[in-house]
Short mmCIF file of the C-alpha atoms (twelve columns), coordinates in Angstrom:
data_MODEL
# 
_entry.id   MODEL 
# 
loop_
_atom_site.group_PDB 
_atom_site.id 
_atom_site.type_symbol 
_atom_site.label_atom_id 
_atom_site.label_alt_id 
_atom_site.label_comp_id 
_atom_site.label_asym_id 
_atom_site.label_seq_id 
_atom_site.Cartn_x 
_atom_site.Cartn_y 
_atom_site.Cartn_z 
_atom_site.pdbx_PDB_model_num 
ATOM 1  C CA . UNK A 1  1.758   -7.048  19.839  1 
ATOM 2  C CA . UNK A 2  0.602   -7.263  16.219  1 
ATOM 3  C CA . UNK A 3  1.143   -11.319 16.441  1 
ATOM 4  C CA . UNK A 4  -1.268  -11.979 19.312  1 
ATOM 5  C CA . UNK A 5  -3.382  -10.256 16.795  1 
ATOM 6  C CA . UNK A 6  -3.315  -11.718 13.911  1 
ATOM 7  C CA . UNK A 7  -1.963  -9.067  11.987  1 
ATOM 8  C CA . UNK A 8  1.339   -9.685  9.736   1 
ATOM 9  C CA . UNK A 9  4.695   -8.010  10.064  1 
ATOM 10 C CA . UNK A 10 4.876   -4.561  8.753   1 
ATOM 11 C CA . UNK A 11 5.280   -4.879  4.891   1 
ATOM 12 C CA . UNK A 12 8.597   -3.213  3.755   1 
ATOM 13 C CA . UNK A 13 7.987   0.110   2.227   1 
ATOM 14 C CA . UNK A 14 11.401  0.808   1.756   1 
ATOM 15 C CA . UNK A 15 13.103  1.591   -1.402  1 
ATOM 16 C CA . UNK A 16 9.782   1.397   -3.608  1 
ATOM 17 C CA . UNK A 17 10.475  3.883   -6.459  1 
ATOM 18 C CA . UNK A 18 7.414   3.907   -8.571  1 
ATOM 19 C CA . UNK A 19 8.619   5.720   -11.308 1 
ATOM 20 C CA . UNK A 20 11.153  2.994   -11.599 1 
ATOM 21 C CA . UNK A 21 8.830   -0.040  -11.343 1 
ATOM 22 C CA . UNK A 22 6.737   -1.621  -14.352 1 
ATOM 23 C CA . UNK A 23 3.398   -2.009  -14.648 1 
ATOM 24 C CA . UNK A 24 3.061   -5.995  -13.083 1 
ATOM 25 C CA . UNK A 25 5.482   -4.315  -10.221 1 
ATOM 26 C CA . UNK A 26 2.787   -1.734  -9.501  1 
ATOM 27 C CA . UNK A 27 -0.046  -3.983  -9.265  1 
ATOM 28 C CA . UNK A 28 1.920   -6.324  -6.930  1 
ATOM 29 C CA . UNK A 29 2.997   -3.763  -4.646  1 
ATOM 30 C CA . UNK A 30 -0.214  -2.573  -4.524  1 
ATOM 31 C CA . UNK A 31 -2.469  -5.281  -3.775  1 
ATOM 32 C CA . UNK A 32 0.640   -6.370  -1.210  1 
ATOM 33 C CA . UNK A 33 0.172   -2.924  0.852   1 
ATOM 34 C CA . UNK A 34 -3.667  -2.788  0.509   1 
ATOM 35 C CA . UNK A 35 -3.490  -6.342  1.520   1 
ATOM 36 C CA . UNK A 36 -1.953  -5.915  4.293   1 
ATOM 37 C CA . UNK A 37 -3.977  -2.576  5.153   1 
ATOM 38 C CA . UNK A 38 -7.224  -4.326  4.900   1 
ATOM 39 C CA . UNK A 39 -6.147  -6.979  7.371   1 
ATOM 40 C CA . UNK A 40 -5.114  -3.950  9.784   1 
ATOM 41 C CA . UNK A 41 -8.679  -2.208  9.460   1 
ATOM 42 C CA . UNK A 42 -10.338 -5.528  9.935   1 
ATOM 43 C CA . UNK A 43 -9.080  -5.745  13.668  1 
ATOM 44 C CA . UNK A 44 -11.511 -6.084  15.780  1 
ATOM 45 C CA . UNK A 45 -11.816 -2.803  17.880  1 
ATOM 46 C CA . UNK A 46 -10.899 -1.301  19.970  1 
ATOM 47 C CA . UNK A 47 -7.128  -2.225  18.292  1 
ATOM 48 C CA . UNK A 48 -4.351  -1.437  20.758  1 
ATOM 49 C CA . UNK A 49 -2.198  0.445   18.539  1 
ATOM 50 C CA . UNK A 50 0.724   2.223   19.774  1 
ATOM 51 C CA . UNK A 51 1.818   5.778   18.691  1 
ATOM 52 C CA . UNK A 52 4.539   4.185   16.292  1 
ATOM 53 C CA . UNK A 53 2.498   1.348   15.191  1 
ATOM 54 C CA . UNK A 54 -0.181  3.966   14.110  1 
ATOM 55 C CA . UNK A 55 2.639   5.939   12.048  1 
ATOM 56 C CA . UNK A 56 3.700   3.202   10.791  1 
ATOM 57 C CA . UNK A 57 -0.225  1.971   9.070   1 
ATOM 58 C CA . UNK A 58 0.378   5.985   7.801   1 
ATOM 59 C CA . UNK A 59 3.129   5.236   6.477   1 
ATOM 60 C CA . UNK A 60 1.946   2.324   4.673   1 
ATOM 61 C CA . UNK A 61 -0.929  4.152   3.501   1 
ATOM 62 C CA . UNK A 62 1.116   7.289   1.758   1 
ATOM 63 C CA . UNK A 63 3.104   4.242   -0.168  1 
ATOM 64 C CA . UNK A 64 0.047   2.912   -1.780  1 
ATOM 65 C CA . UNK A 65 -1.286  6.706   -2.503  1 
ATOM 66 C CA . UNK A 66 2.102   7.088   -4.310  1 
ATOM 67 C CA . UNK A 67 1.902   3.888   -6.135  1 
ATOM 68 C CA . UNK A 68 -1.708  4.732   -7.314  1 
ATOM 69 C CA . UNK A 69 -0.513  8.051   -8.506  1 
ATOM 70 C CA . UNK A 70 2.172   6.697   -10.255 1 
ATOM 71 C CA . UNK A 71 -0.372  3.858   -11.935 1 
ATOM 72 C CA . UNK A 72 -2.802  7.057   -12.902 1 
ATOM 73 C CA . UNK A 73 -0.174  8.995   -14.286 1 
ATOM 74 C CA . UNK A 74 0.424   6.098   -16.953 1 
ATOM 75 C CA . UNK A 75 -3.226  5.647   -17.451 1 
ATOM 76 C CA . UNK A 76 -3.783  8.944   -18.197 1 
ATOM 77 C CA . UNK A 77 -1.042  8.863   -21.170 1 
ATOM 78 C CA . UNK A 78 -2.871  6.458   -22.161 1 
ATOM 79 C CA . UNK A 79 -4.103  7.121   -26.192 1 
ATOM 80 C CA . UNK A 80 -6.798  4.371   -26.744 1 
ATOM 81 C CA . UNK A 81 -9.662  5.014   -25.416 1 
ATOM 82 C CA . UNK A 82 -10.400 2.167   -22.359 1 
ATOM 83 C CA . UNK A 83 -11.898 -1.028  -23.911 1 
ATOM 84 C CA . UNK A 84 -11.131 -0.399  -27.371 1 
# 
């Protein structure tokens, strides 16, 4: 379904442990998923998505929030002021 469409295969989510990953590993991962999620919201409409398709883009999304958390967490123990 998702070929005809021009969207690519669902990224793999599995195994991504944030709190394991370095900084580099974070940013790829992230621009990967929200890569991937952009070319998903860009469908044209009305997107035939099927029940597991649609829990699998939710799926998807929850990855990136963790990966963002995990990225603000180590901003935020951050010392230096940003820029300086």
């Amino acid at each position: 379904m998702t070929d005809e469409l021009g969207i690519p295969d669902l990224p793999d989510t599995n195994g991504l442990n944030p709190q394991l990953m370095s900084a580099s590993e974070l940013r790829q991962n992230l621009e990967r998923l929200f890569g991937w999620l952009q070319i998903v919201e860009a469908a044209p409409d009305p997107l035939p998505l099927t029940p597991v398709f649609e829990a699998s883009v939710e799926s998807v999304r929850e990855v990136a929030n963790l990966l963002l958390q995990e990225q603000r967490e180590r901003h935020s123990d951050e010392t230096s002021p940003r820029g300086g």
